[in-house]
């Protein structure tokens, strides 16, 4: 029998699914009418990205040869609660290139992408060979810029072959702009060597994939929070035990997630003088991807020194 919490969650999801389904039916009809249109150099490429981080990369590679729309383009837009509108559907209908995170993170985006049969469909999770249980916060992976810009160059070049060299040059320029971020990643990696960290939610975990000497402990607590569930008493005890044993160097806290158990866990860590570093799931307004990531890495660096 479903618990009240699970039942409530499903009751919230069902209306959104119905809305998406109705919009998809309308969009599919419009796409059917547009399938025979061909892309010309004068038109440029129209890109829609579910997340603004991907939109930033898409715009950097595209340059002046089209336009990019990011659907989730404000820090206070919760990806988990987002409900698409008719204007969202229209943006996907008109796109030549669609970028979704995938992995179940933005199901509305992947569904709209499937209705546009003519668009180049970039599913970031597929680029990483996603399997059930994988961490779907791919924008935190250090390799994301290289992987996504390479795919963008390929798809843009297929649509506008005469600008292939320009797309390649734009991609190289963007990757060069991330030099300071890569330096900071290496510096923090050196400080994290041999350390144990914990997280209230696994949002930031993909940023640590390149650090082979880092232990991410008590995943049960973080995974429960990520699923919108309360960590079990066992997970809470394990969290506290690791802190009591003095094994935790720093705790990464997703500041966009709240809840009494998470708040208690943070208070417990603070009481035992374990540094807390706040991170966010969405890019802060007015910040570039590199600035956002460097700011968070700087905070980790401060906590470890």
Coordinates of N, CA and C in Angstrom, one line a residue, residues 47-59 68-74 77-80 82 92 98-102 105-109 122 124-125 136-140 144 148 281-283 289 292:
X47 N 18.3 26.7 -31.5 CA 18.7 25.8 -30.5 C 17.8 26.0 -29.3
X48 N 17.3 24.9 -28.7 CA 16.7 25.0 -27.4 C 17.3 24.0 -26.4
X49 N 17.7 24.5 -25.2 CA 18.3 23.7 -24.2 C 17.5 23.7 -23.0
X50 N 17.4 22.6 -22.3 CA 16.6 22.5 -21.1 C 17.2 23.3 -20.0
X51 N 18.6 23.3 -19.9 CA 19.3 23.9 -18.8 C 20.2 25.1 -19.3
X52 N 20.3 26.1 -18.6 CA 21.1 27.3 -19.1 C 22.6 27.0 -19.2
X53 N 23.1 26.1 -18.4 CA 24.5 25.7 -18.5 C 24.7 25.1 -19.9
X54 N 23.9 24.3 -20.4 CA 24.0 23.7 -21.7 C 23.7 24.8 -22.8
X55 N 22.8 25.7 -22.5 CA 22.5 26.8 -23.4 C 23.7 27.7 -23.6
X56 N 24.5 27.9 -22.5 CA 25.7 28.7 -22.6 C 26.7 28.1 -23.5
X57 N 26.9 26.8 -23.4 CA 27.8 26.1 -24.3 C 27.4 26.1 -25.7
X58 N 26.0 25.9 -25.9 CA 25.5 25.9 -27.2 C 25.7 27.2 -27.9
X59 N 25.5 28.3 -27.2 CA 25.6 29.7 -27.7 C 27.0 30.0 -28.1
X68 N 19.9 30.7 -29.4 CA 19.7 29.7 -28.4 C 18.7 30.1 -27.3
X69 N 17.8 29.3 -27.0 CA 16.9 29.5 -25.9 C 17.1 28.5 -24.8
X70 N 17.3 28.9 -23.6 CA 17.4 28.0 -22.4 C 16.1 28.1 -21.7
X71 N 15.5 26.9 -21.4 CA 14.2 26.9 -20.8 C 14.3 27.2 -19.3
X72 N 15.2 26.5 -18.6 CA 15.4 26.8 -17.2 C 16.6 27.8 -17.1
X73 N 16.2 29.1 -17.0 CA 17.2 30.1 -17.1 C 17.3 31.0 -15.9
X74 N 16.7 30.6 -14.8 CA 16.7 31.4 -13.6 C 17.1 30.4 -12.5
X77 N 14.3 28.6 -10.5 CA 13.4 27.6 -11.2 C 13.9 26.2 -10.8
X78 N 13.0 25.5 -10.1 CA 13.3 24.1 -9.6 C 13.1 23.1 -10.8
X79 N 14.1 22.5 -11.3 CA 14.0 21.5 -12.4 C 13.0 20.4 -12.1
X80 N 12.8 20.1 -10.8 CA 12.0 18.9 -10.4 C 10.5 19.4 -10.4
X82 N 9.3 22.0 -12.4 CA 9.0 22.8 -13.6 C 7.9 22.1 -14.4
X92 N 10.4 24.1 -28.6 CA 10.9 22.8 -29.1 C 10.4 22.5 -30.5
X98 N 18.1 20.3 -30.2 CA 17.5 20.2 -28.9 C 18.5 19.6 -27.9
X99 N 18.8 20.2 -26.8 CA 19.7 19.7 -25.8 C 18.9 19.4 -24.5
X100 N 18.8 18.1 -24.1 CA 18.2 17.7 -22.9 C 19.2 17.1 -22.0
X101 N 19.0 17.2 -20.7 CA 20.0 16.5 -19.8 C 19.7 15.0 -19.8
X102 N 18.5 14.6 -19.8 CA 18.2 13.1 -19.9 C 18.3 12.5 -18.5
X105 N 15.9 13.4 -15.6 CA 16.0 14.7 -14.9 C 15.0 15.7 -15.5
X106 N 14.9 15.7 -16.8 CA 14.0 16.7 -17.5 C 13.2 15.9 -18.5
X107 N 12.3 15.0 -17.9 CA 11.5 14.2 -18.8 C 10.7 14.9 -19.8
X108 N 10.2 16.1 -19.4 CA 9.4 16.9 -20.3 C 10.2 17.3 -21.5
X109 N 11.5 17.6 -21.3 CA 12.4 18.0 -22.5 C 12.6 16.8 -23.4
X122 N 20.2 16.1 -28.9 CA 21.3 15.8 -28.0 C 20.8 15.5 -26.6
X124 N 22.2 14.5 -23.2 CA 23.5 14.4 -22.5 C 23.7 13.1 -21.8
X125 N 22.7 12.6 -21.2 CA 22.8 11.3 -20.5 C 23.2 10.2 -21.4
X136 N 22.6 11.7 -12.4 CA 22.2 12.4 -13.7 C 22.6 13.9 -13.7
X137 N 23.3 14.4 -12.7 CA 23.7 15.8 -12.7 C 25.0 16.0 -13.5
X138 N 24.8 15.8 -14.8 CA 26.0 15.8 -15.7 C 26.7 17.1 -15.9
X139 N 26.0 18.2 -15.7 CA 26.7 19.5 -15.8 C 27.8 19.7 -14.8
X140 N 27.9 18.8 -13.8 CA 29.0 18.9 -12.8 C 30.2 18.0 -13.2
X144 N 32.2 17.6 -19.2 CA 31.0 17.9 -19.9 C 31.2 18.9 -21.0
X148 N 30.1 17.9 -24.7 CA 29.0 18.6 -25.3 C 29.4 19.5 -26.5
X281 N 22.1 23.5 -7.3 CA 21.8 22.6 -8.4 C 21.7 23.4 -9.7
X282 N 21.3 24.7 -9.6 CA 21.1 25.5 -10.8 C 22.2 26.6 -10.7
X283 N 22.5 27.1 -11.9 CA 23.5 28.2 -12.0 C 23.0 29.5 -11.5
X289 N 29.1 29.6 -16.3 CA 29.3 28.3 -15.8 C 30.6 28.2 -15.0
X292 N 30.6 30.1 -11.7 CA 29.8 29.4 -10.7 C 30.6 28.2 -10.1

